[in-house]
Amino acid sequence: MSALRARLAVLCEQITRHADMDQIIRDAGVGAQLDELLSAVRDTGAGPDPARLTTLLEEIDDACARHGVVGVTSGSKHLTSQPLLNRYAPLVPGIGGGHSEPPVWVCPLQRCARVVFDDESTTAPLCAAGGNVPMVTKRVL
């Protein structure tokens, strides 16, 4: 599931950072796939089907590549392989030099691996996949 989370993070970042990315995806002929994917990600029920999300991401990526836009769901200079921070227990107090790092922003839906550091933004970035809701902060020890 971590590869899927990473790809969702890339797509969310692309849509958030590039105001025209939503339209580029639609112009590539995969607007319905984007709508289905975003709806599935926002569903707070049992959670989206990973196989279906992967298929939708592939269709979006392939169509955009044919349209001349490469890496819509698979490449980003800010992509991190670091797991979502709130899924793991914090370090034991005292480890980490006695101070905590500034908070980072993470996916408010806990669906992707997107992480935005404080030196990248001074205000909470938006989660495009989540309906343009603000990302949430997490502290790193």
mmCIF file with all atom_site columns, C-alpha atoms in Angstrom:
data_model
loop_
_atom_site.group_PDB
_atom_site.id
_atom_site.type_symbol
_atom_site.label_atom_id
_atom_site.label_alt_id
_atom_site.label_comp_id
_atom_site.label_asym_id
_atom_site.label_entity_id
_atom_site.label_seq_id
_atom_site.pdbx_PDB_ins_code
_atom_site.Cartn_x
_atom_site.Cartn_y
_atom_site.Cartn_z
_atom_site.occupancy
_atom_site.B_iso_or_equiv
_atom_site.pdbx_formal_charge
_atom_site.auth_seq_id
_atom_site.auth_comp_id
_atom_site.auth_asym_id
_atom_site.auth_atom_id
_atom_site.pdbx_PDB_model_num
ATOM 1   C CA . MET A 1 1   ? 0.000   0.000  0.000   1.00 0.00 ? 1   MET A CA 1
ATOM 2   C CA . SER A 1 2   ? 2.978   2.377  0.478   1.00 0.00 ? 2   SER A CA 1
ATOM 3   C CA . ALA A 1 3   ? 3.539   2.696  -3.298  1.00 0.00 ? 3   ALA A CA 1
ATOM 4   C CA . LEU A 1 4   ? -0.135  3.563  -3.694  1.00 0.00 ? 4   LEU A CA 1
ATOM 5   C CA . ARG A 1 5   ? 0.085   6.142  -0.898  1.00 0.00 ? 5   ARG A CA 1
ATOM 6   C CA . ALA A 1 6   ? 3.162   7.652  -2.544  1.00 0.00 ? 6   ALA A CA 1
ATOM 7   C CA . ARG A 1 7   ? 1.383   7.975  -5.900  1.00 0.00 ? 7   ARG A CA 1
ATOM 8   C CA . LEU A 1 8   ? -1.664  9.570  -4.262  1.00 0.00 ? 8   LEU A CA 1
ATOM 9   C CA . ALA A 1 9   ? 0.710   12.018 -2.573  1.00 0.00 ? 9   ALA A CA 1
ATOM 10  C CA . VAL A 1 10  ? 2.243   12.959 -5.926  1.00 0.00 ? 10  VAL A CA 1
ATOM 11  C CA . LEU A 1 11  ? -1.162  13.495 -7.534  1.00 0.00 ? 11  LEU A CA 1
ATOM 12  C CA . CYS A 1 12  ? -2.381  15.596 -4.605  1.00 0.00 ? 12  CYS A CA 1
ATOM 13  C CA . GLU A 1 13  ? 0.760   17.718 -4.722  1.00 0.00 ? 13  GLU A CA 1
ATOM 14  C CA . GLN A 1 14  ? 0.511   18.170 -8.498  1.00 0.00 ? 14  GLN A CA 1
ATOM 15  C CA . ILE A 1 15  ? -3.115  19.336 -8.280  1.00 0.00 ? 15  ILE A CA 1
ATOM 16  C CA . THR A 1 16  ? -2.383  21.580 -5.286  1.00 0.00 ? 16  THR A CA 1
ATOM 17  C CA . ARG A 1 17  ? 0.721   23.254 -6.740  1.00 0.00 ? 17  ARG A CA 1
ATOM 18  C CA . HIS A 1 18  ? -0.460  23.624 -10.332 1.00 0.00 ? 18  HIS A CA 1
ATOM 19  C CA . ALA A 1 19  ? -3.814  25.375 -10.655 1.00 0.00 ? 19  ALA A CA 1
ATOM 20  C CA . ASP A 1 20  ? -4.297  24.045 -14.174 1.00 0.00 ? 20  ASP A CA 1
ATOM 21  C CA . MET A 1 21  ? -3.453  20.394 -13.405 1.00 0.00 ? 21  MET A CA 1
ATOM 22  C CA . ASP A 1 22  ? -7.090  19.403 -12.856 1.00 0.00 ? 22  ASP A CA 1
ATOM 23  C CA . GLN A 1 23  ? -7.957  20.777 -16.300 1.00 0.00 ? 23  GLN A CA 1
ATOM 24  C CA . ILE A 1 24  ? -4.881  19.176 -17.890 1.00 0.00 ? 24  ILE A CA 1
ATOM 25  C CA . ILE A 1 25  ? -6.039  15.788 -16.585 1.00 0.00 ? 25  ILE A CA 1
ATOM 26  C CA . ARG A 1 26  ? -9.541  16.408 -17.912 1.00 0.00 ? 26  ARG A CA 1
ATOM 27  C CA . ASP A 1 27  ? -8.177  17.566 -21.278 1.00 0.00 ? 27  ASP A CA 1
ATOM 28  C CA . ALA A 1 28  ? -6.254  14.280 -21.461 1.00 0.00 ? 28  ALA A CA 1
ATOM 29  C CA . GLY A 1 29  ? -9.643  12.525 -21.408 1.00 0.00 ? 29  GLY A CA 1
ATOM 30  C CA . VAL A 1 30  ? -9.557  11.045 -17.920 1.00 0.00 ? 30  VAL A CA 1
ATOM 31  C CA . GLY A 1 31  ? -11.763 13.468 -15.994 1.00 0.00 ? 31  GLY A CA 1
ATOM 32  C CA . ALA A 1 32  ? -14.177 10.687 -15.039 1.00 0.00 ? 32  ALA A CA 1
ATOM 33  C CA . GLN A 1 33  ? -11.295 8.623  -13.650 1.00 0.00 ? 33  GLN A CA 1
ATOM 34  C CA . LEU A 1 34  ? -10.055 11.609 -11.653 1.00 0.00 ? 34  LEU A CA 1
ATOM 35  C CA . ASP A 1 35  ? -13.540 12.205 -10.234 1.00 0.00 ? 35  ASP A CA 1
ATOM 36  C CA . GLU A 1 36  ? -13.893 8.531  -9.290  1.00 0.00 ? 36  GLU A CA 1
ATOM 37  C CA . LEU A 1 37  ? -10.447 8.471  -7.677  1.00 0.00 ? 37  LEU A CA 1
ATOM 38  C CA . LEU A 1 38  ? -11.022 11.642 -5.651  1.00 0.00 ? 38  LEU A CA 1
ATOM 39  C CA . SER A 1 39  ? -14.450 10.428 -4.560  1.00 0.00 ? 39  SER A CA 1
ATOM 40  C CA . ALA A 1 40  ? -12.981 7.114  -3.414  1.00 0.00 ? 40  ALA A CA 1
ATOM 41  C CA . VAL A 1 41  ? -10.162 8.827  -1.514  1.00 0.00 ? 41  VAL A CA 1
ATOM 42  C CA . ARG A 1 42  ? -12.619 11.137 0.273   1.00 0.00 ? 42  ARG A CA 1
ATOM 43  C CA . ASP A 1 43  ? -14.933 8.274  1.242   1.00 0.00 ? 43  ASP A CA 1
ATOM 44  C CA . THR A 1 44  ? -14.720 7.870  5.007   1.00 0.00 ? 44  THR A CA 1
ATOM 45  C CA . GLY A 1 45  ? -16.431 4.481  5.006   1.00 0.00 ? 45  GLY A CA 1
ATOM 46  C CA . ALA A 1 46  ? -14.572 1.193  4.739   1.00 0.00 ? 46  ALA A CA 1
ATOM 47  C CA . GLY A 1 47  ? -11.864 2.831  2.663   1.00 0.00 ? 47  GLY A CA 1
ATOM 48  C CA . PRO A 1 48  ? -11.091 2.704  -1.027  1.00 0.00 ? 48  PRO A CA 1
ATOM 49  C CA . ASP A 1 49  ? -10.203 -0.466 -2.922  1.00 0.00 ? 49  ASP A CA 1
ATOM 50  C CA . PRO A 1 50  ? -6.412  -0.323 -3.466  1.00 0.00 ? 50  PRO A CA 1
ATOM 51  C CA . ALA A 1 51  ? -6.597  -2.273 -6.742  1.00 0.00 ? 51  ALA A CA 1
ATOM 52  C CA . ARG A 1 52  ? -9.176  0.127  -8.168  1.00 0.00 ? 52  ARG A CA 1
ATOM 53  C CA . LEU A 1 53  ? -7.186  3.174  -7.051  1.00 0.00 ? 53  LEU A CA 1
ATOM 54  C CA . THR A 1 54  ? -4.073  1.748  -8.712  1.00 0.00 ? 54  THR A CA 1
ATOM 55  C CA . THR A 1 55  ? -5.994  1.184  -11.948 1.00 0.00 ? 55  THR A CA 1
ATOM 56  C CA . LEU A 1 56  ? -7.326  4.747  -11.886 1.00 0.00 ? 56  LEU A CA 1
ATOM 57  C CA . LEU A 1 57  ? -3.863  6.170  -11.213 1.00 0.00 ? 57  LEU A CA 1
ATOM 58  C CA . GLU A 1 58  ? -2.441  4.155  -14.124 1.00 0.00 ? 58  GLU A CA 1
ATOM 59  C CA . GLU A 1 59  ? -5.174  5.384  -16.458 1.00 0.00 ? 59  GLU A CA 1
ATOM 60  C CA . ILE A 1 60  ? -4.597  8.998  -15.410 1.00 0.00 ? 60  ILE A CA 1
ATOM 61  C CA . ASP A 1 61  ? -0.820  8.722  -15.720 1.00 0.00 ? 61  ASP A CA 1
ATOM 62  C CA . ASP A 1 62  ? -0.963  6.981  -19.119 1.00 0.00 ? 62  ASP A CA 1
ATOM 63  C CA . ALA A 1 63  ? -3.485  9.418  -20.611 1.00 0.00 ? 63  ALA A CA 1
ATOM 64  C CA . CYS A 1 64  ? -1.559  12.442 -19.369 1.00 0.00 ? 64  CYS A CA 1
ATOM 65  C CA . ALA A 1 65  ? 1.702   11.019 -20.752 1.00 0.00 ? 65  ALA A CA 1
ATOM 66  C CA . ARG A 1 66  ? 0.040   10.608 -24.154 1.00 0.00 ? 66  ARG A CA 1
ATOM 67  C CA . HIS A 1 67  ? -1.156  14.208 -23.768 1.00 0.00 ? 67  HIS A CA 1
ATOM 68  C CA . GLY A 1 68  ? 2.450   15.349 -23.157 1.00 0.00 ? 68  GLY A CA 1
ATOM 69  C CA . VAL A 1 69  ? 2.454   15.606 -19.357 1.00 0.00 ? 69  VAL A CA 1
ATOM 70  C CA . VAL A 1 70  ? 4.639   12.977 -17.706 1.00 0.00 ? 70  VAL A CA 1
ATOM 71  C CA . GLY A 1 71  ? 4.724   11.931 -14.042 1.00 0.00 ? 71  GLY A CA 1
ATOM 72  C CA . VAL A 1 72  ? 1.342   13.233 -12.904 1.00 0.00 ? 72  VAL A CA 1
ATOM 73  C CA . THR A 1 73  ? 1.060   10.389 -10.380 1.00 0.00 ? 73  THR A CA 1
ATOM 74  C CA . SER A 1 74  ? 4.572   8.986  -10.341 1.00 0.00 ? 74  SER A CA 1
ATOM 75  C CA . GLY A 1 75  ? 7.139   11.749 -10.073 1.00 0.00 ? 75  GLY A CA 1
ATOM 76  C CA . SER A 1 76  ? 7.786   14.708 -7.792  1.00 0.00 ? 76  SER A CA 1
ATOM 77  C CA . LYS A 1 77  ? 10.887  16.452 -6.506  1.00 0.00 ? 77  LYS A CA 1
ATOM 78  C CA . HIS A 1 78  ? 9.260   16.538 -3.070  1.00 0.00 ? 78  HIS A CA 1
ATOM 79  C CA . LEU A 1 79  ? 8.237   12.878 -3.028  1.00 0.00 ? 79  LEU A CA 1
ATOM 80  C CA . THR A 1 80  ? 9.351   11.168 0.144   1.00 0.00 ? 80  THR A CA 1
ATOM 81  C CA . SER A 1 81  ? 9.506   7.496  0.945   1.00 0.00 ? 81  SER A CA 1
ATOM 82  C CA . GLN A 1 82  ? 8.978   8.317  4.609   1.00 0.00 ? 82  GLN A CA 1
ATOM 83  C CA . PRO A 1 83  ? 5.861   6.625  6.006   1.00 0.00 ? 83  PRO A CA 1
ATOM 84  C CA . LEU A 1 84  ? 2.981   8.682  7.282   1.00 0.00 ? 84  LEU A CA 1
ATOM 85  C CA . LEU A 1 85  ? 4.203   9.978  10.621  1.00 0.00 ? 85  LEU A CA 1
ATOM 86  C CA . ASN A 1 86  ? 1.143   9.348  12.766  1.00 0.00 ? 86  ASN A CA 1
ATOM 87  C CA . ARG A 1 87  ? 1.135   5.604  12.029  1.00 0.00 ? 87  ARG A CA 1
ATOM 88  C CA . TYR A 1 88  ? 4.174   5.030  14.237  1.00 0.00 ? 88  TYR A CA 1
ATOM 89  C CA . ALA A 1 89  ? 4.718   5.512  17.942  1.00 0.00 ? 89  ALA A CA 1
ATOM 90  C CA . PRO A 1 90  ? 6.758   8.572  18.885  1.00 0.00 ? 90  PRO A CA 1
ATOM 91  C CA . LEU A 1 91  ? 10.324  8.169  20.039  1.00 0.00 ? 91  LEU A CA 1
ATOM 92  C CA . VAL A 1 92  ? 11.002  7.671  23.713  1.00 0.00 ? 92  VAL A CA 1
ATOM 93  C CA . PRO A 1 93  ? 11.312  11.059 25.480  1.00 0.00 ? 93  PRO A CA 1
ATOM 94  C CA . GLY A 1 94  ? 14.922  12.166 25.607  1.00 0.00 ? 94  GLY A CA 1
ATOM 95  C CA . ILE A 1 95  ? 15.866  10.701 22.251  1.00 0.00 ? 95  ILE A CA 1
ATOM 96  C CA . GLY A 1 96  ? 16.524  13.297 19.586  1.00 0.00 ? 96  GLY A CA 1
ATOM 97  C CA . GLY A 1 97  ? 18.657  15.862 21.386  1.00 0.00 ? 97  GLY A CA 1
ATOM 98  C CA . GLY A 1 98  ? 16.027  17.026 23.860  1.00 0.00 ? 98  GLY A CA 1
ATOM 99  C CA . HIS A 1 99  ? 14.125  19.152 21.389  1.00 0.00 ? 99  HIS A CA 1
ATOM 100 C CA . SER A 1 100 ? 11.486  18.521 18.813  1.00 0.00 ? 100 SER A CA 1
ATOM 101 C CA . GLU A 1 101 ? 11.592  19.572 15.201  1.00 0.00 ? 101 GLU A CA 1
ATOM 102 C CA . PRO A 1 102 ? 9.036   22.016 13.804  1.00 0.00 ? 102 PRO A CA 1
ATOM 103 C CA . PRO A 1 103 ? 5.778   20.339 12.864  1.00 0.00 ? 103 PRO A CA 1
ATOM 104 C CA . VAL A 1 104 ? 5.200   18.947 9.393   1.00 0.00 ? 104 VAL A CA 1
ATOM 105 C CA . TRP A 1 105 ? 1.926   18.838 7.494   1.00 0.00 ? 105 TRP A CA 1
ATOM 106 C CA . VAL A 1 106 ? 0.474   15.475 6.462   1.00 0.00 ? 106 VAL A CA 1
ATOM 107 C CA . CYS A 1 107 ? -2.599  14.177 4.666   1.00 0.00 ? 107 CYS A CA 1
ATOM 108 C CA . PRO A 1 108 ? -5.745  14.946 6.697   1.00 0.00 ? 108 PRO A CA 1
ATOM 109 C CA . LEU A 1 109 ? -7.382  11.755 5.394   1.00 0.00 ? 109 LEU A CA 1
ATOM 110 C CA . GLN A 1 110 ? -4.373  9.532  6.148   1.00 0.00 ? 110 GLN A CA 1
ATOM 111 C CA . ARG A 1 111 ? -4.615  8.180  2.594   1.00 0.00 ? 111 ARG A CA 1
ATOM 112 C CA . CYS A 1 112 ? -1.241  9.219  1.194   1.00 0.00 ? 112 CYS A CA 1
ATOM 113 C CA . ALA A 1 113 ? 2.371   9.764  2.147   1.00 0.00 ? 113 ALA A CA 1
ATOM 114 C CA . ARG A 1 114 ? 2.566   13.471 1.314   1.00 0.00 ? 114 ARG A CA 1
ATOM 115 C CA . VAL A 1 115 ? 4.621   15.472 3.815   1.00 0.00 ? 115 VAL A CA 1
ATOM 116 C CA . VAL A 1 116 ? 5.194   19.239 3.608   1.00 0.00 ? 116 VAL A CA 1
ATOM 117 C CA . PHE A 1 117 ? 7.920   20.742 5.777   1.00 0.00 ? 117 PHE A CA 1
ATOM 118 C CA . ASP A 1 118 ? 7.778   24.170 7.403   1.00 0.00 ? 118 ASP A CA 1
ATOM 119 C CA . ASP A 1 119 ? 10.458  25.522 5.064   1.00 0.00 ? 119 ASP A CA 1
ATOM 120 C CA . GLU A 1 120 ? 8.207   24.722 2.081   1.00 0.00 ? 120 GLU A CA 1
ATOM 121 C CA . SER A 1 121 ? 5.143   26.588 3.350   1.00 0.00 ? 121 SER A CA 1
ATOM 122 C CA . THR A 1 122 ? 4.332   29.021 6.140   1.00 0.00 ? 122 THR A CA 1
ATOM 123 C CA . THR A 1 123 ? 0.643   28.141 6.195   1.00 0.00 ? 123 THR A CA 1
ATOM 124 C CA . ALA A 1 124 ? -1.140  24.806 6.076   1.00 0.00 ? 124 ALA A CA 1
ATOM 125 C CA . PRO A 1 125 ? -1.030  23.492 2.499   1.00 0.00 ? 125 PRO A CA 1
ATOM 126 C CA . LEU A 1 126 ? -4.238  22.223 0.973   1.00 0.00 ? 126 LEU A CA 1
ATOM 127 C CA . CYS A 1 127 ? -5.004  18.586 0.282   1.00 0.00 ? 127 CYS A CA 1
ATOM 128 C CA . ALA A 1 128 ? -6.404  18.580 -3.250  1.00 0.00 ? 128 ALA A CA 1
ATOM 129 C CA . ALA A 1 129 ? -7.350  14.915 -3.106  1.00 0.00 ? 129 ALA A CA 1
ATOM 130 C CA . GLY A 1 130 ? -9.273  15.592 0.090   1.00 0.00 ? 130 GLY A CA 1
ATOM 131 C CA . GLY A 1 131 ? -11.352 18.379 -1.415  1.00 0.00 ? 131 GLY A CA 1
ATOM 132 C CA . ASN A 1 132 ? -8.932  21.250 -0.764  1.00 0.00 ? 132 ASN A CA 1
ATOM 133 C CA . VAL A 1 133 ? -9.044  20.850 3.001   1.00 0.00 ? 133 VAL A CA 1
ATOM 134 C CA . PRO A 1 134 ? -5.989  21.981 4.973   1.00 0.00 ? 134 PRO A CA 1
ATOM 135 C CA . MET A 1 135 ? -3.355  19.383 5.726   1.00 0.00 ? 135 MET A CA 1
ATOM 136 C CA . VAL A 1 136 ? -2.862  18.611 9.431   1.00 0.00 ? 136 VAL A CA 1
ATOM 137 C CA . THR A 1 137 ? 0.262   19.102 11.521  1.00 0.00 ? 137 THR A CA 1
ATOM 138 C CA . LYS A 1 138 ? 2.269   16.368 13.162  1.00 0.00 ? 138 LYS A CA 1
ATOM 139 C CA . ARG A 1 139 ? 5.272   16.819 15.415  1.00 0.00 ? 139 ARG A CA 1
ATOM 140 C CA . VAL A 1 140 ? 8.464   14.914 14.788  1.00 0.00 ? 140 VAL A CA 1
ATOM 141 C CA . LEU A 1 141 ? 10.651  14.279 17.806  1.00 0.00 ? 141 LEU A CA 1
#
